[in-house]
Every structure is written in C-alpha cells, then in structure tokens.
Amino acid sequence: MVRVVLAAAALVLLAGCGGAVRVDPPIPQGTTARACGTLNDRLPHTLDGAERVPSEPRSPYVAVWGGAEIALRCGVPRPAAMDPMQQVPEINGVAWFADPVRPALFTAITNDGYVEVTISRKHQTAGVLVDLAAPIKAAFPG
C-alpha cells in the first residue's frame, strides 16, 4: 500500500479514520466539466468490491472507493509522459494510457478530456477499467 500511496502522491490521497479521503480535485472547463459532471452521476457505488466513500474537498470531479484504494479524477491535463502520437490499448471502447513511472495510474483518453484512475494492488486493474468503461463512454460520447 505504501508504494501505491507514493505512486499517487500527485493525488494527495490521505485516508482518515472513518473520514473522507483527501484528493486534490482538478478544475476542468467547458465541455470537459460538463462531461465530468455527467460521469460522476453514472459511476458505480461499488467498484471491485469497494464501496464509494466521500472525498475531501467535495468535488463533482472526484470519486473514491474504499480507503483510497481506487480514486478517479475527471478533467485532468494530458499526462506529461504520454506522447500525443502514442498508441494505447483500448478496453471496451475506452483508450487507456498506463503511466510508465507510476504503475498504479491509468488515464482514459477521450476527445473531450482525460480521466485519471489510481488503483491499488488490492484490486484487479483490468476489472476496474472494464467497469469504468461504460460510464466514461456514456459521459464522453464524442
């Protein structure tokens, strides 16, 4: 778990005892912000057996499951390590960039924005990404 927390340092994930999980929210604009709001409404309450929990500060652009085991941030900038011409794998119609330096960090690439997901080793990465594909496709149809 220490490695996952270190890998997600940019997210500033800090789980409190029974409290909200701290995640720095992104600040998307325009079309991306609207799509992220739609995505928030479509996300599952349970993801790979982990229940959705509150985040601090509250944001429509952040979702957390478990004690910071899985965290989603919608409307983040393009990953710095991603080459714009890079080919990335698709899972159920959603292209995912796997960060080469932070193995717990995945970014969905859409025409209207980026959705970042951090997944701890407690969870099956492929299953989480499959479960997030349908809500992401519905929120970012273009």
Tab-separated table of C-alpha atoms in Angstrom:
chain	number	residue	atom	x	y	z
A	1	MET	CA	0.000	0.000	0.000
A	2	VAL	CA	2.926	2.363	0.684
A	3	ARG	CA	4.074	2.072	-2.941
A	4	VAL	CA	0.559	2.852	-4.181
A	5	VAL	CA	0.294	5.910	-1.950
A	6	LEU	CA	3.702	7.091	-3.163
A	7	ALA	CA	2.666	6.453	-6.762
A	8	ALA	CA	-0.424	8.570	-6.222
A	9	ALA	CA	1.357	11.399	-4.404
A	10	ALA	CA	0.094	13.832	-7.021
A	11	LEU	CA	-3.420	12.989	-5.897
A	12	VAL	CA	-2.588	13.650	-2.243
A	13	LEU	CA	-4.556	10.643	-1.093
A	14	LEU	CA	-4.828	10.535	2.655
A	15	ALA	CA	-7.327	8.245	4.308
A	16	GLY	CA	-8.616	9.345	7.665
A	17	CYS	CA	-10.049	7.061	10.283
A	18	GLY	CA	-13.600	6.706	9.047
A	19	GLY	CA	-13.488	10.182	7.500
A	20	ALA	CA	-13.390	11.472	3.970
A	21	VAL	CA	-10.432	10.696	1.727
A	22	ARG	CA	-8.357	13.711	0.682
A	23	VAL	CA	-7.981	14.053	-3.090
A	24	ASP	CA	-6.977	17.266	-4.848
A	25	PRO	CA	-9.707	17.880	-7.437
A	26	PRO	CA	-8.888	19.007	-10.950
A	27	ILE	CA	-10.519	22.129	-12.384
A	28	PRO	CA	-11.905	21.194	-15.806
A	29	GLN	CA	-13.545	23.803	-18.031
A	30	GLY	CA	-16.361	23.903	-20.594
A	31	THR	CA	-17.277	20.665	-22.328
A	32	THR	CA	-14.917	18.664	-20.141
A	33	ALA	CA	-16.510	19.984	-16.944
A	34	ARG	CA	-19.996	19.106	-18.201
A	35	ALA	CA	-18.906	15.604	-19.224
A	36	CYS	CA	-17.210	15.087	-15.839
A	37	GLY	CA	-20.425	16.081	-14.058
A	38	THR	CA	-22.295	13.520	-16.136
A	39	LEU	CA	-19.657	10.891	-15.392
A	40	ASN	CA	-19.942	11.488	-11.639
A	41	ASP	CA	-23.670	10.697	-11.806
A	42	ARG	CA	-23.039	7.453	-13.731
A	43	LEU	CA	-20.235	5.975	-11.624
A	44	PRO	CA	-20.972	2.771	-9.691
A	45	HIS	CA	-21.482	2.832	-5.924
A	46	THR	CA	-19.353	-0.306	-5.629
A	47	LEU	CA	-16.228	-0.935	-7.698
A	48	ASP	CA	-14.396	-4.267	-7.468
A	49	GLY	CA	-15.960	-4.867	-4.051
A	50	ALA	CA	-15.032	-1.416	-2.655
A	51	GLU	CA	-17.796	0.978	-1.624
A	52	ARG	CA	-17.747	4.584	-2.769
A	53	VAL	CA	-16.707	6.935	0.044
A	54	PRO	CA	-16.719	10.732	0.380
A	55	SER	CA	-13.742	12.773	-0.705
A	56	GLU	CA	-12.416	15.982	0.782
A	57	PRO	CA	-12.840	18.583	-0.512
A	58	ARG	CA	-16.142	17.572	-2.053
A	59	SER	CA	-15.967	17.775	-5.824
A	60	PRO	CA	-18.074	16.545	-8.745
A	61	TYR	CA	-14.761	15.741	-10.458
A	62	VAL	CA	-13.542	13.187	-7.885
A	63	ALA	CA	-14.747	9.726	-6.876
A	64	VAL	CA	-13.130	7.410	-4.325
A	65	TRP	CA	-13.810	3.790	-3.440
A	66	GLY	CA	-12.545	2.041	-0.321
A	67	GLY	CA	-9.982	3.783	1.883
A	68	ALA	CA	-8.330	5.459	-1.137
A	69	GLU	CA	-7.933	2.045	-2.791
A	70	ILE	CA	-9.376	3.404	-6.037
A	71	ALA	CA	-9.534	7.112	-6.884
A	72	LEU	CA	-10.855	8.799	-10.015
A	73	ARG	CA	-10.196	12.397	-11.061
A	74	CYS	CA	-12.037	13.702	-14.109
A	75	GLY	CA	-10.783	16.624	-16.173
A	76	VAL	CA	-7.056	16.279	-15.518
A	77	PRO	CA	-4.462	17.574	-18.010
A	78	ARG	CA	-2.976	15.261	-20.641
A	79	PRO	CA	-0.391	13.026	-18.930
A	80	ALA	CA	3.058	14.592	-19.331
A	81	ALA	CA	4.649	11.207	-20.073
A	82	MET	CA	2.214	10.478	-22.918
A	83	ASP	CA	3.367	11.076	-26.473
A	84	PRO	CA	0.394	12.580	-28.376
A	85	MET	CA	1.047	10.104	-31.205
A	86	GLN	CA	1.386	7.105	-28.879
A	87	GLN	CA	-0.816	4.083	-29.473
A	88	VAL	CA	-2.580	2.974	-26.281
A	89	PRO	CA	-4.680	-0.118	-25.533
A	90	GLU	CA	-8.461	0.060	-25.587
A	91	ILE	CA	-10.688	-1.627	-23.037
A	92	ASN	CA	-14.357	-1.809	-24.006
A	93	GLY	CA	-14.013	1.173	-26.326
A	94	VAL	CA	-12.016	3.396	-23.954
A	95	ALA	CA	-8.347	4.130	-24.648
A	96	TRP	CA	-6.183	3.868	-21.515
A	97	PHE	CA	-2.697	5.270	-21.016
A	98	ALA	CA	-0.696	3.375	-18.386
A	99	ASP	CA	1.838	5.667	-16.735
A	100	PRO	CA	5.288	4.073	-17.167
A	101	VAL	CA	6.631	5.606	-13.937
A	102	ARG	CA	3.582	5.151	-11.703
A	103	PRO	CA	2.208	1.635	-12.331
A	104	ALA	CA	-0.970	2.260	-10.321
A	105	LEU	CA	-2.005	5.234	-12.513
A	106	PHE	CA	-4.147	4.942	-15.647
A	107	THR	CA	-5.656	7.728	-17.749
A	108	ALA	CA	-8.674	7.362	-20.014
A	109	ILE	CA	-8.238	9.362	-23.196
A	110	THR	CA	-11.349	10.886	-24.771
A	111	ASN	CA	-11.897	13.587	-27.371
A	112	ASP	CA	-13.168	15.964	-24.684
A	113	GLY	CA	-10.833	15.283	-21.764
A	114	TYR	CA	-8.860	12.916	-19.587
A	115	VAL	CA	-9.988	10.777	-16.666
A	116	GLU	CA	-7.278	9.635	-14.247
A	117	VAL	CA	-7.706	6.483	-12.154
A	118	THR	CA	-5.384	5.245	-9.418
A	119	ILE	CA	-5.832	1.581	-8.484
A	120	SER	CA	-4.177	-0.117	-5.502
A	121	ARG	CA	-2.782	-3.628	-5.719
A	122	LYS	CA	-5.780	-4.846	-3.704
A	123	HIS	CA	-7.841	-4.617	-6.902
A	124	GLN	CA	-7.781	-6.196	-10.325
A	125	THR	CA	-6.777	-3.373	-12.671
A	126	ALA	CA	-8.443	-4.853	-15.759
A	127	GLY	CA	-11.735	-5.386	-13.913
A	128	VAL	CA	-11.784	-1.817	-12.592
A	129	LEU	CA	-11.045	-0.370	-16.042
A	130	VAL	CA	-13.722	-2.570	-17.633
A	131	ASP	CA	-16.281	-1.419	-15.033
A	132	LEU	CA	-15.402	2.244	-15.648
A	133	ALA	CA	-15.532	1.987	-19.459
A	134	ALA	CA	-19.322	2.191	-19.881
A	135	PRO	CA	-19.798	5.279	-17.657
A	136	ILE	CA	-16.836	7.031	-19.319
A	137	LYS	CA	-18.141	6.254	-22.830
A	138	ALA	CA	-21.605	7.498	-21.866
A	139	ALA	CA	-20.260	10.767	-20.379
A	140	PHE	CA	-17.753	11.380	-23.193
A	141	PRO	CA	-19.614	10.111	-26.284
A	142	GLY	CA	-17.599	12.092	-28.871
